[in-house]
Short mmCIF file of N, CA and C in Angstrom, two decimals:
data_model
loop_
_atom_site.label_atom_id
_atom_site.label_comp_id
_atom_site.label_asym_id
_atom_site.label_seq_id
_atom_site.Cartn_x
_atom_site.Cartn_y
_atom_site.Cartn_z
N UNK A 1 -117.95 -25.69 -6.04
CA UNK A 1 -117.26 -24.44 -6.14
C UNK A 1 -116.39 -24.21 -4.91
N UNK A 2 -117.04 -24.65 -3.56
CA UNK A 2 -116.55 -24.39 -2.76
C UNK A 2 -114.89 -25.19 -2.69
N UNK A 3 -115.05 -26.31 -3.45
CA UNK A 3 -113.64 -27.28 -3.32
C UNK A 3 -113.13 -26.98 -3.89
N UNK A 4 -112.98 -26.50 -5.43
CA UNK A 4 -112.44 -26.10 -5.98
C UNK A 4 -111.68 -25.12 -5.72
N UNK A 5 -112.24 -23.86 -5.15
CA UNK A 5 -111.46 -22.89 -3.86
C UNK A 5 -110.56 -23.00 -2.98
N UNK A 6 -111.27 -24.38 -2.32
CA UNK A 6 -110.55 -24.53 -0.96
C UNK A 6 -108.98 -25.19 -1.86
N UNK A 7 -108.91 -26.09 -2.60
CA UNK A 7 -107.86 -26.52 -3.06
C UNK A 7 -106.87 -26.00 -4.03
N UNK A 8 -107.53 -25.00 -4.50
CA UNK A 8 -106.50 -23.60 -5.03
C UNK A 8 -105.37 -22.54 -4.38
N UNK A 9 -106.73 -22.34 -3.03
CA UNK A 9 -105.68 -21.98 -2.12
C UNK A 9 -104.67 -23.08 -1.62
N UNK A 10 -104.92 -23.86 -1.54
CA UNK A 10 -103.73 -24.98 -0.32
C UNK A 10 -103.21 -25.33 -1.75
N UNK A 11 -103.12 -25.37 -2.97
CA UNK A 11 -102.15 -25.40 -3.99
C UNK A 11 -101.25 -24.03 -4.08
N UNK A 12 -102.10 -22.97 -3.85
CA UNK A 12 -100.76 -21.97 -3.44
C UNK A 12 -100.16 -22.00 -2.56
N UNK A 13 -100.31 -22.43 -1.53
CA UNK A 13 -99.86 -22.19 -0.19
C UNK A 13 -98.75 -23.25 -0.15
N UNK A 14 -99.12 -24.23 -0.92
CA UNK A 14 -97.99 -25.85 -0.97
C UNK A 14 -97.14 -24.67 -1.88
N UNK A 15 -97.16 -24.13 -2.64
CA UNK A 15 -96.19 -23.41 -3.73
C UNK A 15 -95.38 -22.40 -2.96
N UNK A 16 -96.05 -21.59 -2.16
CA UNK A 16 -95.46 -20.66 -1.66
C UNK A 16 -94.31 -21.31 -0.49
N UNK A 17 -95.00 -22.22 -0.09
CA UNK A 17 -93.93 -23.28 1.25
C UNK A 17 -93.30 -23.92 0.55
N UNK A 18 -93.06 -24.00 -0.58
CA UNK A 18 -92.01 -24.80 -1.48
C UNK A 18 -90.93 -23.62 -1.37
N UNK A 19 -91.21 -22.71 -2.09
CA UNK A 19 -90.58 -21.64 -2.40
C UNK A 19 -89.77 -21.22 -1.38
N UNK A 20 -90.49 -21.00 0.13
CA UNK A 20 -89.61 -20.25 0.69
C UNK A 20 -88.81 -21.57 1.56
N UNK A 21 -89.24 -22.62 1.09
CA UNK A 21 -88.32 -23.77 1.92
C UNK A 21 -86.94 -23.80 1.14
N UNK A 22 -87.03 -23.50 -0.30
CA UNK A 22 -86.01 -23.62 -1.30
C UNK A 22 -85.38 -22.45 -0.68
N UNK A 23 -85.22 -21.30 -0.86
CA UNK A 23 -84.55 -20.16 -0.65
C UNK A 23 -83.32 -20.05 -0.16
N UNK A 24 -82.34 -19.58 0.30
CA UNK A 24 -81.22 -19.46 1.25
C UNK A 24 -80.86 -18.35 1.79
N UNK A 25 -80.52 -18.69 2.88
CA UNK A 25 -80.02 -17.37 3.40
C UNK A 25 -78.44 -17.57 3.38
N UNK A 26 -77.94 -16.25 4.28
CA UNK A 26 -75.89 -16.11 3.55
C UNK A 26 -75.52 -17.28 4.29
N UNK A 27 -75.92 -17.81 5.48
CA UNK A 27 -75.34 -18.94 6.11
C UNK A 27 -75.29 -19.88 5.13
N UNK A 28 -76.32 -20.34 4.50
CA UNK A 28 -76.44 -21.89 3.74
C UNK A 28 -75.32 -21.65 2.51
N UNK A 29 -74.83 -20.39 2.34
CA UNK A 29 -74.25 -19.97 0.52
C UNK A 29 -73.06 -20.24 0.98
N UNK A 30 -72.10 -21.76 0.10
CA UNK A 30 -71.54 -22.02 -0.26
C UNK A 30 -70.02 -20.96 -0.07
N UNK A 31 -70.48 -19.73 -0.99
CA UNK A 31 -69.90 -18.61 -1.03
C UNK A 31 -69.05 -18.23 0.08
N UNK A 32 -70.19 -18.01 1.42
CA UNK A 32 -70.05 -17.18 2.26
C UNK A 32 -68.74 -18.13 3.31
N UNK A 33 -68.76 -19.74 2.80
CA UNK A 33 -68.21 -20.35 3.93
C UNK A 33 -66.71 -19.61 3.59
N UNK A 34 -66.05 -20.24 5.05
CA UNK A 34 -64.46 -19.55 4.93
C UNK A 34 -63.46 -20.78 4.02
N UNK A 35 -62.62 -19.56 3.28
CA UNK A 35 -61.41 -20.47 2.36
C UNK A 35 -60.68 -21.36 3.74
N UNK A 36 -60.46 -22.49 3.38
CA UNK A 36 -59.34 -23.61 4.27
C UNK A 36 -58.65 -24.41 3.40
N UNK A 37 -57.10 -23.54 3.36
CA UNK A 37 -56.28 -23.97 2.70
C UNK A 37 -54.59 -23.36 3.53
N UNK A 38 -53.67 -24.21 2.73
CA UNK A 38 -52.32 -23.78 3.88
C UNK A 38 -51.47 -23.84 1.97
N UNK A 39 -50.82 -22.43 2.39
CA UNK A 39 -49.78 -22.17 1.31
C UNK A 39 -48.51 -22.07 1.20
N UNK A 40 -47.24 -22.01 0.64
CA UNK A 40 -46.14 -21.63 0.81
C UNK A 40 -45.36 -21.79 -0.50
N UNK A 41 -44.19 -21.08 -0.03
CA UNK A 41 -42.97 -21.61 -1.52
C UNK A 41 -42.43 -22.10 -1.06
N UNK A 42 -41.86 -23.05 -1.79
CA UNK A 42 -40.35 -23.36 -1.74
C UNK A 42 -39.85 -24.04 -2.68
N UNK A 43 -38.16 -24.03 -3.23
CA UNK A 43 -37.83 -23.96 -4.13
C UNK A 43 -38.39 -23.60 -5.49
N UNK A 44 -39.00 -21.87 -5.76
CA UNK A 44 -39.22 -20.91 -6.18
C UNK A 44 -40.51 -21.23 -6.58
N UNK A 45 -41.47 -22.52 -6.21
CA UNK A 45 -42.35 -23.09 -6.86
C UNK A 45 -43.38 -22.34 -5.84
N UNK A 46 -44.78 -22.11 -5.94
CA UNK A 46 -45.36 -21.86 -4.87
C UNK A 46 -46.43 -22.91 -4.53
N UNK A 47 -46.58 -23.71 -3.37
CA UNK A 47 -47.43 -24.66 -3.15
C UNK A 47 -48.87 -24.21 -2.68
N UNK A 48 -49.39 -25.03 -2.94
CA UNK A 48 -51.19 -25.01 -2.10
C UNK A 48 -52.04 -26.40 -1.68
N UNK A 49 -52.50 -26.59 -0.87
CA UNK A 49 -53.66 -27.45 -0.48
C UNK A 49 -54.78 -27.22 0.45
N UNK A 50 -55.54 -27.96 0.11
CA UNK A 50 -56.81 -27.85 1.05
C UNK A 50 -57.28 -29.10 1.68
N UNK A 51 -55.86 -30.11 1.57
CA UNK A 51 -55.69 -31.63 2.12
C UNK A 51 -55.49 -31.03 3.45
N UNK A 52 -55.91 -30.94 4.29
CA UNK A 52 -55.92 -30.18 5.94
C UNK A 52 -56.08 -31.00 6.70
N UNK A 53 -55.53 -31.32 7.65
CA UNK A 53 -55.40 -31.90 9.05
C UNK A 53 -54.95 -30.84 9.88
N UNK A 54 -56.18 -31.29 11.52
CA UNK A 54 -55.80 -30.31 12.91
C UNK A 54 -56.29 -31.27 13.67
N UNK A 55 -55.02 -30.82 14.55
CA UNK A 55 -55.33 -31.44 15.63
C UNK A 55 -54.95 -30.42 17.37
N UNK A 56 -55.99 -30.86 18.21
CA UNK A 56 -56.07 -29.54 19.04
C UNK A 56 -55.46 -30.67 20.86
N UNK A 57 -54.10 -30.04 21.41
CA UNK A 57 -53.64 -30.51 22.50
C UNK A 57 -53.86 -29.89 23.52
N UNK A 58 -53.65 -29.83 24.52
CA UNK A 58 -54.04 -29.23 25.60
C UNK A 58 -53.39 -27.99 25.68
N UNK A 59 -52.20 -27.84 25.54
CA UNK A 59 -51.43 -26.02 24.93
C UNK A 59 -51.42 -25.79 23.60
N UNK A 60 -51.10 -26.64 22.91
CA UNK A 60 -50.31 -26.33 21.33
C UNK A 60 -51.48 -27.16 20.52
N UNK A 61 -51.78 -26.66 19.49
CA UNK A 61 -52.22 -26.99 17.68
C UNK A 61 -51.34 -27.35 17.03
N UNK A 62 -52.01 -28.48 16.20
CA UNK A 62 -51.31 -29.16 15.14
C UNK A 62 -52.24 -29.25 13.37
N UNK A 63 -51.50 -28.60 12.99
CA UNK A 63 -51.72 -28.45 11.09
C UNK A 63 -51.22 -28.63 10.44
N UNK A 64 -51.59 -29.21 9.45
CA UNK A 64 -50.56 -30.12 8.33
C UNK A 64 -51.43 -30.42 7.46
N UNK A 65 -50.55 -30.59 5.87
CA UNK A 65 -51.77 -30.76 5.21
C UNK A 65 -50.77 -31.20 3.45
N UNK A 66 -51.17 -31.68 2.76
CA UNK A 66 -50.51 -32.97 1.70
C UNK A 66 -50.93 -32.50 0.41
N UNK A 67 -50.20 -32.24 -0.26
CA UNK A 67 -50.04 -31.45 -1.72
C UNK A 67 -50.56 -32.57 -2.52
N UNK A 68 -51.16 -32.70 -2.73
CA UNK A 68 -52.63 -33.45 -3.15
C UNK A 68 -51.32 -34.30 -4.91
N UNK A 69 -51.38 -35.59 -5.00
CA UNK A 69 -50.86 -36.15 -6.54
C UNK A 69 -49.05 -35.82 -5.56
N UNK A 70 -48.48 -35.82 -4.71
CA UNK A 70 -47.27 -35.68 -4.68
C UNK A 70 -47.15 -36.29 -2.93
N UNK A 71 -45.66 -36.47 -2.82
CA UNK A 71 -45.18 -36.63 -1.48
C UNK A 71 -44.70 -35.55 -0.81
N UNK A 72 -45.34 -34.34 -1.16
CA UNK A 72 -44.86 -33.15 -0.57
C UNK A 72 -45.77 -32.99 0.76
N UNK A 73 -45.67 -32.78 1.90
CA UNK A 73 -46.35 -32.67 3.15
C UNK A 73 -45.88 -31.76 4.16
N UNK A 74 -46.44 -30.70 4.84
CA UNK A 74 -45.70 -30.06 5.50
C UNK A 74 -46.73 -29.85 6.81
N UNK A 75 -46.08 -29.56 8.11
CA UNK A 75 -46.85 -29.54 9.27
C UNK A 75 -46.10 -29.08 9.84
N UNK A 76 -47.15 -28.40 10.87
CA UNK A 76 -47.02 -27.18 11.86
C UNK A 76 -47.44 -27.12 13.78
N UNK A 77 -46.35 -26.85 14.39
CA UNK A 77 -46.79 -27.04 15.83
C UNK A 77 -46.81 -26.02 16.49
N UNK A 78 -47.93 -25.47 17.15
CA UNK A 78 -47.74 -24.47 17.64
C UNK A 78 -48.36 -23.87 18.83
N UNK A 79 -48.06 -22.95 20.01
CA UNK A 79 -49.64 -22.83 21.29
C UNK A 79 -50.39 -22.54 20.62
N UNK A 80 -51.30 -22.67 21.89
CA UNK A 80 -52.79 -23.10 21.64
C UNK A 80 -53.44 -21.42 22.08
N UNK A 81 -52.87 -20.53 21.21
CA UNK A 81 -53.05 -19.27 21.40
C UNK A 81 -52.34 -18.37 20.18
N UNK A 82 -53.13 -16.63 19.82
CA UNK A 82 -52.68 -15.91 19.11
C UNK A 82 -51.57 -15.25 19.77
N UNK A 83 -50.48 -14.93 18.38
CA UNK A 83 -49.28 -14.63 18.89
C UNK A 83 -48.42 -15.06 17.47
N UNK A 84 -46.71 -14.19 17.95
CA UNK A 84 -45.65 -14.56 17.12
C UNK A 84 -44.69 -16.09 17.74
N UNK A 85 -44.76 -16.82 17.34
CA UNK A 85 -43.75 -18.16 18.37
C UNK A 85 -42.64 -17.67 17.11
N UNK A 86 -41.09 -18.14 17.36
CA UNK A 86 -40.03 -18.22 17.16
C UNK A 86 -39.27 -19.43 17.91
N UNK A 87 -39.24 -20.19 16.64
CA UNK A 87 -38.35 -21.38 17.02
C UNK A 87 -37.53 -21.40 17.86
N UNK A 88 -37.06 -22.14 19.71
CA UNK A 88 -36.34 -21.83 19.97
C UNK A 88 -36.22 -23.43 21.20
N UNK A 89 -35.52 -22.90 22.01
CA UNK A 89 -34.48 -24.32 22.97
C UNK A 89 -36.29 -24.38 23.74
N UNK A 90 -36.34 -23.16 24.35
CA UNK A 90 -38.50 -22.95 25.25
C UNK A 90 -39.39 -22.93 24.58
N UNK A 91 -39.37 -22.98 22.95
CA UNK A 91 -40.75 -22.59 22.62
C UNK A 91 -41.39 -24.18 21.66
N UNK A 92 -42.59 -24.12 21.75
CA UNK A 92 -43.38 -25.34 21.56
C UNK A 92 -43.58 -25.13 19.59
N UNK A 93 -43.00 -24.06 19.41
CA UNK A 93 -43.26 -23.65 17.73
C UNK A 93 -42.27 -24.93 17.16
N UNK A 94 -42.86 -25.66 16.07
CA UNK A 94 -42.08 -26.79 15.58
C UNK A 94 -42.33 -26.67 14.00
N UNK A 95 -41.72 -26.95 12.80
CA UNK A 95 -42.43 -27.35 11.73
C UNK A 95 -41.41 -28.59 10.81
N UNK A 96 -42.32 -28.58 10.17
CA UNK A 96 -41.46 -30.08 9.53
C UNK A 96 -41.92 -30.07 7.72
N UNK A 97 -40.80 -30.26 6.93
CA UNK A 97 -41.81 -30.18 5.48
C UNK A 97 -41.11 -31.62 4.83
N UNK A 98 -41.55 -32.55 3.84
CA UNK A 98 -41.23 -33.02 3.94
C UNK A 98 -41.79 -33.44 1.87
N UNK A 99 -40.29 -33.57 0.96
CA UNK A 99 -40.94 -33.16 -0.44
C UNK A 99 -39.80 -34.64 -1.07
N UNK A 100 -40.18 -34.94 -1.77
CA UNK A 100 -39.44 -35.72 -2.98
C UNK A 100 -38.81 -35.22 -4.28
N UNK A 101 -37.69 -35.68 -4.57
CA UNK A 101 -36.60 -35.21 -5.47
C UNK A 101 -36.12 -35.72 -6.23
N UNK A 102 -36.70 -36.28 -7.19
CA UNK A 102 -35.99 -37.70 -7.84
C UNK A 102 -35.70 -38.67 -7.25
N UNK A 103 -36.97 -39.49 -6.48
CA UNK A 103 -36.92 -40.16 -6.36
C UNK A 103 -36.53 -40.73 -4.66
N UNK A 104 -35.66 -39.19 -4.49
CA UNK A 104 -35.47 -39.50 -2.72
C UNK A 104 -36.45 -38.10 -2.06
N UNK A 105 -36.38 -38.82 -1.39
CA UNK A 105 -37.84 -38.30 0.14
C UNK A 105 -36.78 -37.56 0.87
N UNK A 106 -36.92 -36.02 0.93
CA UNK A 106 -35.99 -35.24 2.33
C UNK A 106 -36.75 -34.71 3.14
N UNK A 107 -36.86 -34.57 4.30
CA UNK A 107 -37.57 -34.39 5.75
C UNK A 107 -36.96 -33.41 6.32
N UNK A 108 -37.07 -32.10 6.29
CA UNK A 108 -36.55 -31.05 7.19
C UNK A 108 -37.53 -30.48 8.14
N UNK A 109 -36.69 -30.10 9.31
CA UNK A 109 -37.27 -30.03 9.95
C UNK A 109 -36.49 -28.73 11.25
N UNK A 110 -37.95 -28.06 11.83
CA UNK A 110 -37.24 -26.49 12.48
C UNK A 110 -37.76 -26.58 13.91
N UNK A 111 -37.27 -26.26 14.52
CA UNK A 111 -37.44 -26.54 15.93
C UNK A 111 -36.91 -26.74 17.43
N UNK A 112 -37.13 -27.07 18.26
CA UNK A 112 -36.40 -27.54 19.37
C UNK A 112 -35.95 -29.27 18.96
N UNK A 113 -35.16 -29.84 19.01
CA UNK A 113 -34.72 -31.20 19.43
C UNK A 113 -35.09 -31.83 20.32
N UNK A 114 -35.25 -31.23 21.59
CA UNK A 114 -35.70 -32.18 22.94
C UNK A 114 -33.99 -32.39 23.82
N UNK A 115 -32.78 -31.81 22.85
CA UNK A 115 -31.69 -32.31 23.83
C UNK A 115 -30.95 -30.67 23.86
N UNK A 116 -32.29 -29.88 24.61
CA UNK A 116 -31.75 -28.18 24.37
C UNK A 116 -31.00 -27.30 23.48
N UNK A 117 -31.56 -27.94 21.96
CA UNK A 117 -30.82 -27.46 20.77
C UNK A 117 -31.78 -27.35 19.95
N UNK A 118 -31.39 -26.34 19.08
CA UNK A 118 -32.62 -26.00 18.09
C UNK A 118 -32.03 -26.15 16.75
N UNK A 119 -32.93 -26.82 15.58
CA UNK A 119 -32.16 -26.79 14.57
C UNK A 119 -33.72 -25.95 13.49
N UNK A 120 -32.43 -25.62 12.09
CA UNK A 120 -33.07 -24.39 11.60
C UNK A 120 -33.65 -23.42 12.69
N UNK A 121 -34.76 -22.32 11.72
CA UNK A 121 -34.96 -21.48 12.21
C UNK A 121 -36.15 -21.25 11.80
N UNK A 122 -37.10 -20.05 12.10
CA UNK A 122 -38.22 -19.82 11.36
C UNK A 122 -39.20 -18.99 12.75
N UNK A 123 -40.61 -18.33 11.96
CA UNK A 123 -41.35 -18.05 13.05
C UNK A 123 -43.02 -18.47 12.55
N UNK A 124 -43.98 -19.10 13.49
CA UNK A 124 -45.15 -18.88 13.16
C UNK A 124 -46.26 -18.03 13.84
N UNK A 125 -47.28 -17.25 13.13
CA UNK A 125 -48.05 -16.11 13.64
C UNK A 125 -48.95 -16.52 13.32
N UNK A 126 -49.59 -16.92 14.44
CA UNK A 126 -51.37 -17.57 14.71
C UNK A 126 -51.95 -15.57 14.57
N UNK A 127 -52.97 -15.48 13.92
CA UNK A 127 -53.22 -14.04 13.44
C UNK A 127 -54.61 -14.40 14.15
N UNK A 128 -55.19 -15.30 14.50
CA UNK A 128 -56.86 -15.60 14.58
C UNK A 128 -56.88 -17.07 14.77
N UNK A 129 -57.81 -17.11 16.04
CA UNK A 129 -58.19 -18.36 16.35
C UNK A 129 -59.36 -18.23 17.41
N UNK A 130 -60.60 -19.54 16.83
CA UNK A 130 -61.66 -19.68 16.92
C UNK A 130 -61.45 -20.76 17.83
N UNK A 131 -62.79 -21.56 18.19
CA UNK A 131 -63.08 -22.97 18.57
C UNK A 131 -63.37 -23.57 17.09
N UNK A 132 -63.59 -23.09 16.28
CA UNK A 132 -63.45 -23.89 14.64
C UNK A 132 -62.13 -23.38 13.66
N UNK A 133 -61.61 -22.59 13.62
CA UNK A 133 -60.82 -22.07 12.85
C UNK A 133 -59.11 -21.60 13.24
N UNK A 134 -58.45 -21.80 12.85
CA UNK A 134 -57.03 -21.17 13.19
C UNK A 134 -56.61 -20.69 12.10
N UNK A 135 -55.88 -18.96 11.74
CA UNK A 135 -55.61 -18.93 10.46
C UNK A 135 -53.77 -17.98 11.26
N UNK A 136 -53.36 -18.33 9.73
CA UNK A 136 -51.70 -17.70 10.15
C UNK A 136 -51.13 -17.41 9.26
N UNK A 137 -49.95 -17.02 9.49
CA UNK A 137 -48.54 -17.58 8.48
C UNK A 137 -47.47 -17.88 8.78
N UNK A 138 -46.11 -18.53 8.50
CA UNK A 138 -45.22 -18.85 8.84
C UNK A 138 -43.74 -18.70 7.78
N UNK A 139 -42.75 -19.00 7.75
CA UNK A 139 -41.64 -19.03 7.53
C UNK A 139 -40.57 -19.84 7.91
N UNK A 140 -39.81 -20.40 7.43
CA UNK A 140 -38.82 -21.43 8.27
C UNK A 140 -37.55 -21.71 7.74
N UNK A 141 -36.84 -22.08 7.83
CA UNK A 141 -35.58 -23.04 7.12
C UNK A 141 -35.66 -24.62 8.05
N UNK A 142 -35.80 -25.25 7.47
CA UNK A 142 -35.14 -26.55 7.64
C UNK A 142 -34.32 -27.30 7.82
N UNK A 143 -33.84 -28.04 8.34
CA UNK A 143 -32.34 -29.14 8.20
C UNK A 143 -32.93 -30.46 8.20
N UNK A 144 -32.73 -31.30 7.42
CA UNK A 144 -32.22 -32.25 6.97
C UNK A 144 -31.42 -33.19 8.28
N UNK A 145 -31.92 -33.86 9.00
CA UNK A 145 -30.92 -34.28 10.30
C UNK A 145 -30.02 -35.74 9.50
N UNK A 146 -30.75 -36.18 8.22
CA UNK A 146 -29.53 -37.08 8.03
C UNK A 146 -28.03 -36.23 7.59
N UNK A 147 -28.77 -34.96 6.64
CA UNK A 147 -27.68 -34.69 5.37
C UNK A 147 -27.20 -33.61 5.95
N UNK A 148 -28.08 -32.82 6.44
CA UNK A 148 -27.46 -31.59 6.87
C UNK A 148 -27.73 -30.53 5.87
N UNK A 149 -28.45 -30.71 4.68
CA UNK A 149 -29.20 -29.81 3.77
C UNK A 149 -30.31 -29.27 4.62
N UNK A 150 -30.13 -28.09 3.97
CA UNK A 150 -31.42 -27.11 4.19
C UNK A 150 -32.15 -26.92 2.97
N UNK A 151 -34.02 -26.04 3.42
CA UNK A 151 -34.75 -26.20 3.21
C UNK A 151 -35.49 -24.89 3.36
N UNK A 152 -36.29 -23.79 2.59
CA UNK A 152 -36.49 -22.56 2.45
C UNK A 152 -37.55 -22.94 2.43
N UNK A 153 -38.73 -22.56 3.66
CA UNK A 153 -40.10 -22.26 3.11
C UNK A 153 -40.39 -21.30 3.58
N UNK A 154 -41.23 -20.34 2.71
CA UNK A 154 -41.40 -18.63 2.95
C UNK A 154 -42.88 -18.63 2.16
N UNK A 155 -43.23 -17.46 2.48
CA UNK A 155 -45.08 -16.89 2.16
C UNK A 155 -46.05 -17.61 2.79
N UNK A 156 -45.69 -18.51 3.87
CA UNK A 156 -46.61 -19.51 3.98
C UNK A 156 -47.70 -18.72 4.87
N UNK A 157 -48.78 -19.41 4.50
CA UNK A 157 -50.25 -18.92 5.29
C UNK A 157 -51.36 -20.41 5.00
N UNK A 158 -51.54 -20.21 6.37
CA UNK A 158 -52.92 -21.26 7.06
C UNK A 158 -54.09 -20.74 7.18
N UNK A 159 -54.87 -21.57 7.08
CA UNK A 159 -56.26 -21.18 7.52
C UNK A 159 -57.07 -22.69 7.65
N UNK A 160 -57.13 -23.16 8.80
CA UNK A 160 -57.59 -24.57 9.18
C UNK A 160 -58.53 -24.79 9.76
N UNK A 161 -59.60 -25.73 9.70
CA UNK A 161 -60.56 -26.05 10.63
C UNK A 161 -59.77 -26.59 11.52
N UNK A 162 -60.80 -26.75 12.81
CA UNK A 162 -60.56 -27.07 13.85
C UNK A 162 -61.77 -28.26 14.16
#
């Protein structure tokens, strides 16, 4: 009788330590983790991915990230701090998008040059940044340095691991 007891209890007790080993709290829920994805339009289409690349320099962040089934790719340079950057001859704000068109690949790109000239235009706004996370949005026009075509990307918003 007595074993029979003793092993009833330690069969609940294995049940009850099952139970609360299974359980979750909001950390473990799926749910609770943060969205990481980078968005934008351009040419009236609106893009998305969660193909994400970062990379972290000693001033400036780097994000970029690949429209998943296409050669569409776009990336982002920017300090290594919250704030508005505006493309310019001093500022480290860079972006580059880079989409296919029948067949030809165009590469625009907004920024400083390196020979005190800035081509296109645009601004990016780091809104929040972690030691894991950077989230934003941006805007730009592009040029094209073979053709001299431009390139509209607008609504865009980040949110990247780090």
């Amino acid at each position: 009788m007595f074993l029979r007891s003793f092993f009833s209890r330690a069969a609940l007790l294995v049940a009850l330590t099952s139970l609360a080993a299974c359980s979750s709290s909001k950390k473990d829920d799926p749910a609770a983790a943060p969205t990481r994805e980078m968005s934008w339009t351009a040419d009236g289409a609106t893009l998305k991915t969660t193909t994400l690349q970062s990379q972290k320099f000693s001033n400036t962040l780097s994000v970029s990230g690949t429209v998943p089934g296409s050669a569409t790719f776009l990336s982002l340079e920017f300090p290594n701090a919250v704030g508005t950057y505006t493309f310019g001859p001093n500022s480290s704000a860079t972006a580059a998008y880079t989409a296919s068109s029948g067949g030809t690949v165009g590469v625009y790109f907004a920024g400083a040059t390196g020979s005190g000239t800035v081509t296109g235009a645009g601004t990016i706004v780091v809104t929040a940044l972690s030691a894991t996370e950077v989230t934003g949005t941006f805007t730009f026009t592009g040029i094209n340095p073979n053709t001299g075509a431009s390139k509209s990307v607008s609504n865009g918003k980040f949110s990247v691991g780090l």
